[in-house]
Structures are given as C-alpha cells and as structure tokens.
Amino acid sequence: MRAYQVKNYNVKAQLCSIPTPEPAAGQVRVKIETCGLNFADLLMMKGQYQEKPVLPFIPGMELAGTVDALGPNVTSPSIGTRVAVFSGQGGLAEYGCFGADRCVPLPDDMPFSDAAAFQIAYGTSHMALDHKAGLRRGETLLVLGAAGGVGLTAVQIGKQMGARVIACARGKDKLAVAKEAGADHLIDSDTQDIREAVKALGGANVVYDPIGGEQFTAALRACNPEARILVIGFASGTVPQIPANLLLVKNISVVGLYWGGYLKFSPETLTGSMARLFEWYAEGTLKPHISHSFPFDQLDDAFETLRQRKSTGKVIVTL
C-alpha cells in the first residue's frame, strides 16, 4: 500500500510503498478514504509534539473510511461499517489498523470528507467550552484564531450553546468566514488592539485560545471577573507566561485542554461529547468548513497550505 512515512525527524517525509498491515487482537483494519490534517501533525513530524511516535511512523491524526478486516475476537464494528477514527497517527496511508474502540460509526448522511474534518476540531471545542469552561447561555466568548481548524468550530459551538461570540482573526477574508459561522462581533488582530476592542464590547467571560503569545496576554487583560481562559495550543510559537497576580485579583481561571489525553484516563467523556456532536450534525446545526482538499500525491502542498496558514477551517487529504 502507499503511505506517507516519517523515517527521520531531520528528513522530509516521503510517499512510499509498504506492506498492507493485518489487524491484531482488538483491532480492525480500515480502508482509509480521507484524512484530516492538523497543526499538531506538523509538530509531530519534527519531533516537537507532546507525544513522539516511534520511528518510522505515518502521520495523520484523524481519518474516515470503511472497516475491511477484523482482528481476533473482534465483532464490532462489522466489516463494511463506515467509521471515523481518532488514530493519533497512521491516517496518511491507504489502509490502517486501529483499536476497535476508537472507531465511531458515521451517520448515514455524513460524507467521508466531513467525517475526517470533524473529530479533533469539534471534539476539542466542545470539550473545552462545555466540560472545561462550563460556558453558559448569554456569556461572552472570545475566540482567538477564529478562522482556523479549531477556532472556527469554537465559534459554531459557542453560538450553539447560546453565547455571544467575539471572533478574532487576521484579515477581512478570515473574519468573513468567522462571521458566516455565526460570530456576533469581529476583531482583526492585524489592525486592532485586541484588549481595547474586547473591553469596548464589555469584556470576555470565556476565552478560547489556540494561539498563545501576545494574543493570550491581550485577552487576559480584557477578561471580566471570574472569566475562564482555555489554553488550547500555541500556534504563535510562544508559550505565554501567566502573571498570577492578575488571576488572583480578578478571580480568573486558566484551564488547559489536551483532547487526546482523555483517551488514556477518561475515554467515556470523549464518547459522550462526540455523541452530542453527531446529534448536532444530524440536526444540521454543525457543518465542517473545509477550505482545501488535496489528493494523496499532493500531500506536500497540503502541509504547506497548513504551515503557511493559508487555510480556513480544515484541510483534508483524499486517499
């Protein structure tokens, strides 16, 4: 089968031919149709992610396809079932073997493209806003990086949960995407002072931050008393240093979320969250925004689009 394999962190990944795997006990084999790309894939391929796979490895953290073989003692999901899989790695190949308990059957009307763009982005935002921040109807949610892969889903889910959403992104084109997703107010991080703009709108009760750096600092200083700041990632490349005195004076909580970590200590929490998200998808209230779709032999272009931040919403690869 064809696979995109990282053999060394200092050498560019390559499309190559490797044996098609056979599922072990507890696994199913999936014929992969689509794979969603994430900023974390870029970090993982350079050995800079919080989890380092054993070399060589195949990147691709989330995928969708059809079960085509079962490992020993596995009966479900059955052969022929359309599934989405949070794989952590292995999605950029024609076939992959994954734990049966990581496979989520798809709604009948959900195309593979939507499924590959769904799990990490929507799962992260729902867990952050619902489970971690306890976002309440009528509160003001500030979303940084609001046109990105996870940021755009935070805008959608924030509106679904009844919040007033302030979307912060770079440039008119990206802000237009956030507006279409339901944002009530827009801030251009290229031209506006985030702190002053948010304060002029009454301040923030919850901040969703996949960016870090200076934007984190500006958002912190625009928080209302008892605000909750969700640390999702550091796309800026700078991990912010938090002045604890501001947290104390304003009774602010800073809360981290690593969505994939729940697979190790509370997988049922993720399962419940994903079930709710699929309900919203079936109702038509959530729809992934896919700005770019690439064929398998244009993977380098796909990753460059992600690296250069030319995308809005998700970038997917079709196998």
PDB file of C-alpha atoms in Angstrom:
ATOM      1  CA  MET A   1       0.000   0.000   0.000  1.00  0.00           C
ATOM      2  CA  ARG A   2       1.033   3.637  -0.352  1.00  0.00           C
ATOM      3  CA  ALA A   3       1.853   5.529   2.839  1.00  0.00           C
ATOM      4  CA  TYR A   4       3.387   8.867   3.805  1.00  0.00           C
ATOM      5  CA  GLN A   5       6.159   7.875   6.177  1.00  0.00           C
ATOM      6  CA  VAL A   6       8.443   9.820   8.517  1.00  0.00           C
ATOM      7  CA  LYS A   7      11.723   7.915   8.799  1.00  0.00           C
ATOM      8  CA  ASN A   8      13.792  10.610  10.493  1.00  0.00           C
ATOM      9  CA  TYR A   9      12.840  13.891  12.138  1.00  0.00           C
ATOM     10  CA  ASN A  10      15.529  15.693  10.145  1.00  0.00           C
ATOM     11  CA  VAL A  11      14.488  14.275   6.769  1.00  0.00           C
ATOM     12  CA  LYS A  12      11.370  15.215   4.812  1.00  0.00           C
ATOM     13  CA  ALA A  13       8.582  12.608   4.915  1.00  0.00           C
ATOM     14  CA  GLN A  14       8.083  10.605   1.735  1.00  0.00           C
ATOM     15  CA  LEU A  15       5.333   8.753  -0.086  1.00  0.00           C
ATOM     16  CA  CYS A  16       6.473   5.132  -0.198  1.00  0.00           C
ATOM     17  CA  SER A  17       5.211   1.595  -0.650  1.00  0.00           C
ATOM     18  CA  ILE A  18       4.977  -0.606   2.445  1.00  0.00           C
ATOM     19  CA  PRO A  19       3.188  -3.902   3.243  1.00  0.00           C
ATOM     20  CA  THR A  20      -0.525  -3.649   3.977  1.00  0.00           C
ATOM     21  CA  PRO A  21      -0.965  -4.311   7.729  1.00  0.00           C
ATOM     22  CA  GLU A  22      -3.060  -7.058   9.303  1.00  0.00           C
ATOM     23  CA  PRO A  23      -5.209  -6.238  12.351  1.00  0.00           C
ATOM     24  CA  ALA A  24      -4.056  -7.582  15.734  1.00  0.00           C
ATOM     25  CA  ALA A  25      -6.295  -8.590  18.637  1.00  0.00           C
ATOM     26  CA  GLY A  26      -8.679  -5.761  19.478  1.00  0.00           C
ATOM     27  CA  GLN A  27      -8.106  -4.021  16.161  1.00  0.00           C
ATOM     28  CA  VAL A  28      -9.906  -3.512  12.881  1.00  0.00           C
ATOM     29  CA  ARG A  29      -8.384  -2.615   9.544  1.00  0.00           C
ATOM     30  CA  VAL A  30      -9.806   0.453   7.820  1.00  0.00           C
ATOM     31  CA  LYS A  31      -9.648   1.229   4.110  1.00  0.00           C
ATOM     32  CA  ILE A  32      -8.941   4.927   4.501  1.00  0.00           C
ATOM     33  CA  GLU A  33     -10.848   7.360   2.310  1.00  0.00           C
ATOM     34  CA  THR A  34      -9.966  10.758   3.812  1.00  0.00           C
ATOM     35  CA  CYS A  35      -7.589  12.150   6.423  1.00  0.00           C
ATOM     36  CA  GLY A  36      -7.901  15.493   8.186  1.00  0.00           C
ATOM     37  CA  LEU A  37      -4.684  17.455   8.700  1.00  0.00           C
ATOM     38  CA  ASN A  38      -3.912  19.272  11.941  1.00  0.00           C
ATOM     39  CA  PHE A  39      -1.266  21.728  13.093  1.00  0.00           C
ATOM     40  CA  ALA A  40      -0.165  19.004  15.509  1.00  0.00           C
ATOM     41  CA  ASP A  41       0.847  16.830  12.518  1.00  0.00           C
ATOM     42  CA  LEU A  42       3.451  19.435  11.596  1.00  0.00           C
ATOM     43  CA  LEU A  43       4.854  19.390  15.118  1.00  0.00           C
ATOM     44  CA  MET A  44       4.819  15.591  15.287  1.00  0.00           C
ATOM     45  CA  MET A  45       6.761  15.251  12.031  1.00  0.00           C
ATOM     46  CA  LYS A  46       9.511  17.451  13.511  1.00  0.00           C
ATOM     47  CA  GLY A  47       9.550  15.588  16.844  1.00  0.00           C
ATOM     48  CA  GLN A  48       8.169  18.655  18.641  1.00  0.00           C
ATOM     49  CA  TYR A  49       4.748  17.335  19.706  1.00  0.00           C
ATOM     50  CA  GLN A  50       3.978  16.273  23.271  1.00  0.00           C
ATOM     51  CA  GLU A  51       3.857  12.681  22.073  1.00  0.00           C
ATOM     52  CA  LYS A  52       6.741  11.289  19.987  1.00  0.00           C
ATOM     53  CA  PRO A  53       5.849   8.224  17.897  1.00  0.00           C
ATOM     54  CA  VAL A  54       8.466   5.539  17.401  1.00  0.00           C
ATOM     55  CA  LEU A  55      10.247   5.997  14.067  1.00  0.00           C
ATOM     56  CA  PRO A  56       9.365   5.265  11.348  1.00  0.00           C
ATOM     57  CA  PHE A  57       5.726   6.351  11.586  1.00  0.00           C
ATOM     58  CA  ILE A  58       2.840   7.507   9.424  1.00  0.00           C
ATOM     59  CA  PRO A  59       1.314  10.872  10.415  1.00  0.00           C
ATOM     60  CA  GLY A  60      -2.392  11.640  10.196  1.00  0.00           C
ATOM     61  CA  MET A  61      -4.287  12.004  13.467  1.00  0.00           C
ATOM     62  CA  GLU A  62      -7.878  11.642  12.262  1.00  0.00           C
ATOM     63  CA  LEU A  63      -9.384   9.742   9.384  1.00  0.00           C
ATOM     64  CA  ALA A  64     -12.518   8.248   7.912  1.00  0.00           C
ATOM     65  CA  GLY A  65     -13.042   5.094   5.902  1.00  0.00           C
ATOM     66  CA  THR A  66     -14.601   1.639   5.820  1.00  0.00           C
ATOM     67  CA  VAL A  67     -13.798  -1.357   8.027  1.00  0.00           C
ATOM     68  CA  ASP A  68     -12.493  -4.121   5.753  1.00  0.00           C
ATOM     69  CA  ALA A  69     -10.974  -6.684   8.181  1.00  0.00           C
ATOM     70  CA  LEU A  70     -11.342  -7.669  11.850  1.00  0.00           C
ATOM     71  CA  GLY A  71      -8.655  -8.771  14.271  1.00  0.00           C
ATOM     72  CA  PRO A  72      -9.005 -11.842  16.523  1.00  0.00           C
ATOM     73  CA  ASN A  73     -12.053 -11.754  18.841  1.00  0.00           C
ATOM     74  CA  VAL A  74     -13.368  -8.515  17.344  1.00  0.00           C
ATOM     75  CA  THR A  75     -17.015  -8.472  16.249  1.00  0.00           C
ATOM     76  CA  SER A  76     -17.799  -4.753  16.158  1.00  0.00           C
ATOM     77  CA  PRO A  77     -17.730  -2.573  14.174  1.00  0.00           C
ATOM     78  CA  SER A  78     -18.511  -5.098  11.473  1.00  0.00           C
ATOM     79  CA  ILE A  79     -16.882  -5.292   8.048  1.00  0.00           C
ATOM     80  CA  GLY A  80     -18.406  -2.649   5.780  1.00  0.00           C
ATOM     81  CA  THR A  81     -19.121  -0.146   8.567  1.00  0.00           C
ATOM     82  CA  ARG A  82     -18.279   3.458   7.707  1.00  0.00           C
ATOM     83  CA  VAL A  83     -16.265   4.913  10.593  1.00  0.00           C
ATOM     84  CA  ALA A  84     -14.317   7.911  11.795  1.00  0.00           C
ATOM     85  CA  VAL A  85     -11.162   7.185  13.788  1.00  0.00           C
ATOM     86  CA  PHE A  86      -9.079   9.359  16.066  1.00  0.00           C
ATOM     87  CA  SER A  87      -5.900   7.483  15.299  1.00  0.00           C
ATOM     88  CA  GLY A  88      -3.217   9.746  16.744  1.00  0.00           C
ATOM     89  CA  GLN A  89      -1.098   8.653  13.772  1.00  0.00           C
ATOM     90  CA  GLY A  90      -1.441   6.409  10.712  1.00  0.00           C
ATOM     91  CA  GLY A  91      -4.100   8.302   8.753  1.00  0.00           C
ATOM     92  CA  LEU A  92      -1.968   9.130   5.718  1.00  0.00           C
ATOM     93  CA  ALA A  93      -1.982   5.661   4.196  1.00  0.00           C
ATOM     94  CA  GLU A  94      -4.335   3.595   2.079  1.00  0.00           C
ATOM     95  CA  TYR A  95      -5.022   1.206   4.978  1.00  0.00           C
ATOM     96  CA  GLY A  96      -4.522   1.318   8.736  1.00  0.00           C
ATOM     97  CA  CYS A  97      -5.130  -0.906  11.758  1.00  0.00           C
ATOM     98  CA  PHE A  98      -6.689   0.762  14.791  1.00  0.00           C
ATOM     99  CA  GLY A  99      -8.309  -0.188  18.066  1.00  0.00           C
ATOM    100  CA  ALA A 100     -11.947  -1.122  17.543  1.00  0.00           C
ATOM    101  CA  ASP A 101     -12.862   1.109  20.492  1.00  0.00           C
ATOM    102  CA  ARG A 102     -11.509   4.151  18.626  1.00  0.00           C
ATOM    103  CA  CYS A 103     -13.893   3.677  15.700  1.00  0.00           C
ATOM    104  CA  VAL A 104     -17.047   5.793  15.677  1.00  0.00           C
ATOM    105  CA  PRO A 105     -19.777   4.714  13.219  1.00  0.00           C
ATOM    106  CA  LEU A 106     -20.825   7.574  10.960  1.00  0.00           C
ATOM    107  CA  PRO A 107     -24.321   8.942  10.453  1.00  0.00           C
ATOM    108  CA  ASP A 108     -25.677   7.632   7.153  1.00  0.00           C
ATOM    109  CA  ASP A 109     -25.715  11.072   5.528  1.00  0.00           C
ATOM    110  CA  MET A 110     -22.216  12.104   6.654  1.00  0.00           C
ATOM    111  CA  PRO A 111     -19.686  12.061   3.797  1.00  0.00           C
ATOM    112  CA  PHE A 112     -16.129  10.883   4.485  1.00  0.00           C
ATOM    113  CA  SER A 113     -14.845  14.416   3.860  1.00  0.00           C
ATOM    114  CA  ASP A 114     -16.933  15.843   6.711  1.00  0.00           C
ATOM    115  CA  ALA A 115     -16.046  12.927   8.987  1.00  0.00           C
ATOM    116  CA  ALA A 116     -12.293  13.439   8.539  1.00  0.00           C
ATOM    117  CA  ALA A 117     -12.695  17.131   9.372  1.00  0.00           C
ATOM    118  CA  PHE A 118     -14.906  16.599  12.407  1.00  0.00           C
ATOM    119  CA  GLN A 119     -13.456  14.766  15.370  1.00  0.00           C
ATOM    120  CA  ILE A 120     -10.460  16.727  16.642  1.00  0.00           C
ATOM    121  CA  ALA A 121     -11.688  20.228  15.830  1.00  0.00           C
ATOM    122  CA  TYR A 122     -15.256  19.852  17.075  1.00  0.00           C
ATOM    123  CA  GLY A 123     -14.277  17.467  19.855  1.00  0.00           C
ATOM    124  CA  THR A 124     -11.678  19.906  21.192  1.00  0.00           C
ATOM    125  CA  SER A 125     -14.035  22.866  21.153  1.00  0.00           C
ATOM    126  CA  HIS A 126     -16.977  21.047  22.712  1.00  0.00           C
ATOM    127  CA  MET A 127     -14.868  19.548  25.496  1.00  0.00           C
ATOM    128  CA  ALA A 128     -13.271  22.928  26.155  1.00  0.00           C
ATOM    129  CA  LEU A 129     -16.411  25.032  26.163  1.00  0.00           C
ATOM    130  CA  ASP A 130     -18.784  22.554  27.797  1.00  0.00           C
ATOM    131  CA  HIS A 131     -16.738  20.230  30.004  1.00  0.00           C
ATOM    132  CA  LYS A 132     -13.909  22.601  30.987  1.00  0.00           C
ATOM    133  CA  ALA A 133     -15.312  26.131  30.907  1.00  0.00           C
ATOM    134  CA  GLY A 134     -18.980  25.429  31.580  1.00  0.00           C
ATOM    135  CA  LEU A 135     -19.955  28.105  29.056  1.00  0.00           C
ATOM    136  CA  ARG A 136     -23.370  29.485  29.923  1.00  0.00           C
ATOM    137  CA  ARG A 137     -26.076  30.971  27.735  1.00  0.00           C
ATOM    138  CA  GLY A 138     -25.682  34.734  27.467  1.00  0.00           C
ATOM    139  CA  GLU A 139     -21.979  34.803  28.344  1.00  0.00           C
ATOM    140  CA  THR A 140     -19.425  36.457  26.061  1.00  0.00           C
ATOM    141  CA  LEU A 141     -16.960  34.091  24.392  1.00  0.00           C
ATOM    142  CA  LEU A 142     -13.773  35.443  22.806  1.00  0.00           C
ATOM    143  CA  VAL A 143     -12.293  33.079  20.197  1.00  0.00           C
ATOM    144  CA  LEU A 144      -8.713  33.723  19.098  1.00  0.00           C
ATOM    145  CA  GLY A 145      -7.623  32.239  15.762  1.00  0.00           C
ATOM    146  CA  ALA A 146     -11.319  32.143  14.946  1.00  0.00           C
ATOM    147  CA  ALA A 147     -10.929  31.101  11.295  1.00  0.00           C
ATOM    148  CA  GLY A 148      -8.548  28.203  11.990  1.00  0.00           C
ATOM    149  CA  GLY A 149      -9.200  24.484  12.258  1.00  0.00           C
ATOM    150  CA  VAL A 150     -10.343  24.515  15.890  1.00  0.00           C
ATOM    151  CA  GLY A 151     -11.176  28.204  16.255  1.00  0.00           C
ATOM    152  CA  LEU A 152     -13.961  28.095  13.682  1.00  0.00           C
ATOM    153  CA  THR A 153     -15.614  25.177  15.473  1.00  0.00           C
ATOM    154  CA  ALA A 154     -15.446  27.133  18.745  1.00  0.00           C
ATOM    155  CA  VAL A 155     -17.398  29.931  17.070  1.00  0.00           C
ATOM    156  CA  GLN A 156     -20.055  27.471  15.887  1.00  0.00           C
ATOM    157  CA  ILE A 157     -20.341  25.586  19.167  1.00  0.00           C
ATOM    158  CA  GLY A 158     -20.300  28.804  21.202  1.00  0.00           C
ATOM    159  CA  LYS A 159     -23.317  30.022  19.250  1.00  0.00           C
ATOM    160  CA  GLN A 160     -24.972  26.621  19.586  1.00  0.00           C
ATOM    161  CA  MET A 161     -24.574  26.916  23.369  1.00  0.00           C
ATOM    162  CA  GLY A 162     -26.142  30.375  23.421  1.00  0.00           C
ATOM    163  CA  ALA A 163     -23.084  32.589  23.896  1.00  0.00           C
ATOM    164  CA  ARG A 164     -22.338  35.977  22.377  1.00  0.00           C
ATOM    165  CA  VAL A 165     -19.244  35.301  20.268  1.00  0.00           C
ATOM    166  CA  ILE A 166     -16.380  37.697  19.544  1.00  0.00           C
ATOM    167  CA  ALA A 167     -14.188  36.292  16.761  1.00  0.00           C
ATOM    168  CA  CYS A 168     -10.572  37.411  16.426  1.00  0.00           C
ATOM    169  CA  ALA A 169      -8.656  36.543  13.239  1.00  0.00           C
ATOM    170  CA  ARG A 170      -6.182  38.004  10.750  1.00  0.00           C
ATOM    171  CA  GLY A 171      -7.629  39.945   7.826  1.00  0.00           C
ATOM    172  CA  LYS A 172     -11.023  40.565   6.270  1.00  0.00           C
ATOM    173  CA  ASP A 173     -11.222  37.247   4.413  1.00  0.00           C
ATOM    174  CA  LYS A 174     -10.744  35.152   7.544  1.00  0.00           C
ATOM    175  CA  LEU A 175     -13.104  37.338   9.537  1.00  0.00           C
ATOM    176  CA  ALA A 176     -15.754  36.850   6.847  1.00  0.00           C
ATOM    177  CA  VAL A 177     -15.508  33.081   7.379  1.00  0.00           C
ATOM    178  CA  ALA A 178     -15.943  33.556  11.145  1.00  0.00           C
ATOM    179  CA  LYS A 179     -18.924  35.832  10.543  1.00  0.00           C
ATOM    180  CA  GLU A 180     -20.561  33.193   8.342  1.00  0.00           C
ATOM    181  CA  ALA A 181     -20.030  30.657  11.156  1.00  0.00           C
ATOM    182  CA  GLY A 182     -22.123  32.833  13.468  1.00  0.00           C
ATOM    183  CA  ALA A 183     -19.767  35.314  15.159  1.00  0.00           C
ATOM    184  CA  ASP A 184     -21.545  38.365  16.579  1.00  0.00           C
ATOM    185  CA  HIS A 185     -18.516  40.679  16.642  1.00  0.00           C
ATOM    186  CA  LEU A 186     -15.241  40.668  14.695  1.00  0.00           C
ATOM    187  CA  ILE A 187     -11.730  41.807  15.630  1.00  0.00           C
ATOM    188  CA  ASP A 188      -8.886  41.997  13.109  1.00  0.00           C
ATOM    189  CA  SER A 189      -5.740  41.010  15.002  1.00  0.00           C
ATOM    190  CA  ASP A 190      -3.599  42.614  12.278  1.00  0.00           C
ATOM    191  CA  THR A 191      -5.009  46.103  12.705  1.00  0.00           C
ATOM    192  CA  GLN A 192      -6.889  46.319  16.027  1.00  0.00           C
ATOM    193  CA  ASP A 193      -5.837  46.316  19.662  1.00  0.00           C
ATOM    194  CA  ILE A 194      -7.419  43.104  20.957  1.00  0.00           C
ATOM    195  CA  ARG A 195      -7.520  44.206  24.579  1.00  0.00           C
ATOM    196  CA  GLU A 196      -9.205  47.537  23.857  1.00  0.00           C
ATOM    197  CA  ALA A 197     -11.605  46.094  21.286  1.00  0.00           C
ATOM    198  CA  VAL A 198     -12.808  43.356  23.657  1.00  0.00           C
ATOM    199  CA  LYS A 199     -13.136  45.765  26.594  1.00  0.00           C
ATOM    200  CA  ALA A 200     -15.200  48.092  24.401  1.00  0.00           C
ATOM    201  CA  LEU A 201     -17.584  45.177  23.835  1.00  0.00           C
ATOM    202  CA  GLY A 202     -17.977  44.579  27.575  1.00  0.00           C
ATOM    203  CA  GLY A 203     -15.107  42.164  28.211  1.00  0.00           C
ATOM    204  CA  ALA A 204     -14.922  38.377  27.950  1.00  0.00           C
ATOM    205  CA  ASN A 205     -16.319  35.682  30.240  1.00  0.00           C
ATOM    206  CA  VAL A 206     -14.591  32.828  28.408  1.00  0.00           C
ATOM    207  CA  VAL A 207     -11.510  32.983  26.171  1.00  0.00           C
ATOM    208  CA  TYR A 208     -10.711  30.181  23.714  1.00  0.00           C
ATOM    209  CA  ASP A 209      -7.012  30.416  22.830  1.00  0.00           C
ATOM    210  CA  PRO A 210      -5.204  28.154  20.341  1.00  0.00           C
ATOM    211  CA  ILE A 211      -2.671  30.939  19.602  1.00  0.00           C
ATOM    212  CA  GLY A 212      -0.768  31.897  22.774  1.00  0.00           C
ATOM    213  CA  GLY A 213       1.872  34.602  22.729  1.00  0.00           C
ATOM    214  CA  GLU A 214       0.850  38.262  22.736  1.00  0.00           C
ATOM    215  CA  GLN A 215      -2.777  37.449  21.940  1.00  0.00           C
ATOM    216  CA  PHE A 216      -3.083  35.459  25.175  1.00  0.00           C
ATOM    217  CA  THR A 217      -1.760  38.429  27.158  1.00  0.00           C
ATOM    218  CA  ALA A 218      -4.152  40.856  25.470  1.00  0.00           C
ATOM    219  CA  ALA A 219      -7.125  38.556  26.040  1.00  0.00           C
ATOM    220  CA  LEU A 220      -6.212  38.017  29.696  1.00  0.00           C
ATOM    221  CA  ARG A 221      -6.290  41.759  30.298  1.00  0.00           C
ATOM    222  CA  ALA A 222      -9.717  42.018  28.667  1.00  0.00           C
ATOM    223  CA  CYS A 223     -11.287  39.379  30.915  1.00  0.00           C
ATOM    224  CA  ASN A 224     -14.169  40.053  33.264  1.00  0.00           C
ATOM    225  CA  PRO A 225     -14.107  38.844  36.892  1.00  0.00           C
ATOM    226  CA  GLU A 226     -14.473  35.034  37.136  1.00  0.00           C
ATOM    227  CA  ALA A 227     -13.537  34.592  33.480  1.00  0.00           C
ATOM    228  CA  ARG A 228     -12.186  31.248  32.262  1.00  0.00           C
ATOM    229  CA  ILE A 229      -9.295  31.136  29.784  1.00  0.00           C
ATOM    230  CA  LEU A 230      -8.975  27.935  27.777  1.00  0.00           C
ATOM    231  CA  VAL A 231      -5.428  27.080  26.722  1.00  0.00           C
ATOM    232  CA  ILE A 232      -5.798  25.022  23.527  1.00  0.00           C
ATOM    233  CA  GLY A 233      -2.412  25.454  21.850  1.00  0.00           C
ATOM    234  CA  PHE A 234       0.418  27.766  20.866  1.00  0.00           C
ATOM    235  CA  ALA A 235       0.170  28.335  17.113  1.00  0.00           C
ATOM    236  CA  SER A 236       2.117  31.582  17.545  1.00  0.00           C
ATOM    237  CA  GLY A 237       5.111  29.541  18.657  1.00  0.00           C
ATOM    238  CA  THR A 238       5.251  31.321  22.027  1.00  0.00           C
ATOM    239  CA  VAL A 239       4.046  29.765  25.273  1.00  0.00           C
ATOM    240  CA  PRO A 240       2.726  32.666  27.375  1.00  0.00           C
ATOM    241  CA  GLN A 241       3.966  33.361  30.889  1.00  0.00           C
ATOM    242  CA  ILE A 242       0.933  33.971  33.089  1.00  0.00           C
ATOM    243  CA  PRO A 243       1.022  36.792  35.682  1.00  0.00           C
ATOM    244  CA  ALA A 244      -0.583  35.056  38.645  1.00  0.00           C
ATOM    245  CA  ASN A 245      -1.407  38.361  40.325  1.00  0.00           C
ATOM    246  CA  LEU A 246      -3.985  39.115  37.609  1.00  0.00           C
ATOM    247  CA  LEU A 247      -5.601  35.721  38.147  1.00  0.00           C
ATOM    248  CA  LEU A 248      -5.860  36.450  41.861  1.00  0.00           C
ATOM    249  CA  VAL A 249      -7.220  39.992  41.607  1.00  0.00           C
ATOM    250  CA  LYS A 250      -9.899  39.133  39.027  1.00  0.00           C
ATOM    251  CA  ASN A 251     -10.640  35.571  40.189  1.00  0.00           C
ATOM    252  CA  ILE A 252      -9.729  34.275  36.720  1.00  0.00           C
ATOM    253  CA  SER A 253      -9.224  30.577  35.942  1.00  0.00           C
ATOM    254  CA  VAL A 254      -6.754  29.358  33.301  1.00  0.00           C
ATOM    255  CA  VAL A 255      -7.662  25.868  32.132  1.00  0.00           C
ATOM    256  CA  GLY A 256      -5.670  23.610  29.812  1.00  0.00           C
ATOM    257  CA  LEU A 257      -7.171  21.099  27.412  1.00  0.00           C
ATOM    258  CA  TYR A 258      -5.379  18.288  25.585  1.00  0.00           C
ATOM    259  CA  TRP A 259      -8.264  16.487  23.918  1.00  0.00           C
ATOM    260  CA  GLY A 260      -6.360  13.311  23.040  1.00  0.00           C
ATOM    261  CA  GLY A 261      -5.226  12.868  26.636  1.00  0.00           C
ATOM    262  CA  TYR A 262      -8.746  11.864  27.660  1.00  0.00           C
ATOM    263  CA  LEU A 263      -8.348   8.627  25.728  1.00  0.00           C
ATOM    264  CA  LYS A 264      -5.963   7.486  28.467  1.00  0.00           C
ATOM    265  CA  PHE A 265      -7.823   8.469  31.628  1.00  0.00           C
ATOM    266  CA  SER A 266     -11.475   9.181  30.742  1.00  0.00           C
ATOM    267  CA  PRO A 267     -12.429   7.913  27.265  1.00  0.00           C
ATOM    268  CA  GLU A 268     -16.115   7.850  28.189  1.00  0.00           C
ATOM    269  CA  THR A 269     -16.034  11.640  28.491  1.00  0.00           C
ATOM    270  CA  LEU A 270     -14.937  11.902  24.869  1.00  0.00           C
ATOM    271  CA  THR A 271     -17.524   9.345  23.791  1.00  0.00           C
ATOM    272  CA  GLY A 272     -20.353  11.333  25.352  1.00  0.00           C
ATOM    273  CA  SER A 273     -19.102  14.564  23.824  1.00  0.00           C
ATOM    274  CA  MET A 274     -18.801  13.021  20.358  1.00  0.00           C
ATOM    275  CA  ALA A 275     -22.298  11.548  20.571  1.00  0.00           C
ATOM    276  CA  ARG A 276     -23.683  15.019  21.275  1.00  0.00           C
ATOM    277  CA  LEU A 277     -21.736  16.499  18.372  1.00  0.00           C
ATOM    278  CA  PHE A 278     -23.006  13.872  15.943  1.00  0.00           C
ATOM    279  CA  GLU A 279     -26.555  14.683  17.112  1.00  0.00           C
ATOM    280  CA  TRP A 280     -25.994  18.336  16.258  1.00  0.00           C
ATOM    281  CA  TYR A 281     -24.530  17.337  12.880  1.00  0.00           C
ATOM    282  CA  ALA A 282     -27.578  15.158  12.132  1.00  0.00           C
ATOM    283  CA  GLU A 283     -29.828  18.093  13.080  1.00  0.00           C
ATOM    284  CA  GLY A 284     -27.958  20.287  10.610  1.00  0.00           C
ATOM    285  CA  THR A 285     -26.651  22.757  13.200  1.00  0.00           C
ATOM    286  CA  LEU A 286     -22.976  21.876  12.683  1.00  0.00           C
ATOM    287  CA  LYS A 287     -21.197  21.653   9.353  1.00  0.00           C
ATOM    288  CA  PRO A 288     -17.403  21.415   8.950  1.00  0.00           C
ATOM    289  CA  HIS A 289     -15.820  24.181   6.911  1.00  0.00           C
ATOM    290  CA  ILE A 290     -13.245  22.613   4.550  1.00  0.00           C
ATOM    291  CA  SER A 291     -11.250  25.240   2.714  1.00  0.00           C
ATOM    292  CA  HIS A 292      -8.817  22.881   0.942  1.00  0.00           C
ATOM    293  CA  SER A 293      -8.956  19.275  -0.230  1.00  0.00           C
ATOM    294  CA  PHE A 294      -5.870  17.636  -1.761  1.00  0.00           C
ATOM    295  CA  PRO A 295      -5.280  14.265  -3.449  1.00  0.00           C
ATOM    296  CA  PHE A 296      -2.773  11.924  -1.817  1.00  0.00           C
ATOM    297  CA  ASP A 297       0.016  12.720  -4.272  1.00  0.00           C
ATOM    298  CA  GLN A 298      -0.163  16.434  -3.353  1.00  0.00           C
ATOM    299  CA  LEU A 299       0.500  15.952   0.353  1.00  0.00           C
ATOM    300  CA  ASP A 300       3.451  18.317   0.371  1.00  0.00           C
ATOM    301  CA  ASP A 301       1.194  21.088  -0.964  1.00  0.00           C
ATOM    302  CA  ALA A 302      -1.422  20.236   1.655  1.00  0.00           C
ATOM    303  CA  PHE A 303       1.045  20.560   4.515  1.00  0.00           C
ATOM    304  CA  GLU A 304       2.491  23.761   3.072  1.00  0.00           C
ATOM    305  CA  THR A 305      -1.005  25.265   2.969  1.00  0.00           C
ATOM    306  CA  LEU A 306      -1.386  24.428   6.644  1.00  0.00           C
ATOM    307  CA  ARG A 307       2.126  25.633   7.511  1.00  0.00           C
ATOM    308  CA  GLN A 308       1.642  28.977   5.758  1.00  0.00           C
ATOM    309  CA  ARG A 309      -1.763  29.459   7.410  1.00  0.00           C
ATOM    310  CA  LYS A 310      -3.471  29.841   4.044  1.00  0.00           C
ATOM    311  CA  SER A 311      -6.439  27.709   5.086  1.00  0.00           C
ATOM    312  CA  THR A 312      -9.615  28.444   6.971  1.00  0.00           C
ATOM    313  CA  GLY A 313     -11.362  25.660   8.827  1.00  0.00           C
ATOM    314  CA  LYS A 314      -9.900  22.290   7.813  1.00  0.00           C
ATOM    315  CA  VAL A 315      -7.502  20.894   5.243  1.00  0.00           C
ATOM    316  CA  ILE A 316      -8.223  17.302   4.200  1.00  0.00           C
ATOM    317  CA  VAL A 317      -6.451  14.734   2.048  1.00  0.00           C
ATOM    318  CA  THR A 318      -8.380  12.290  -0.118  1.00  0.00           C
ATOM    319  CA  LEU A 319      -6.814   8.848  -0.377  1.00  0.00           C
TER     320      LEU A 319
END
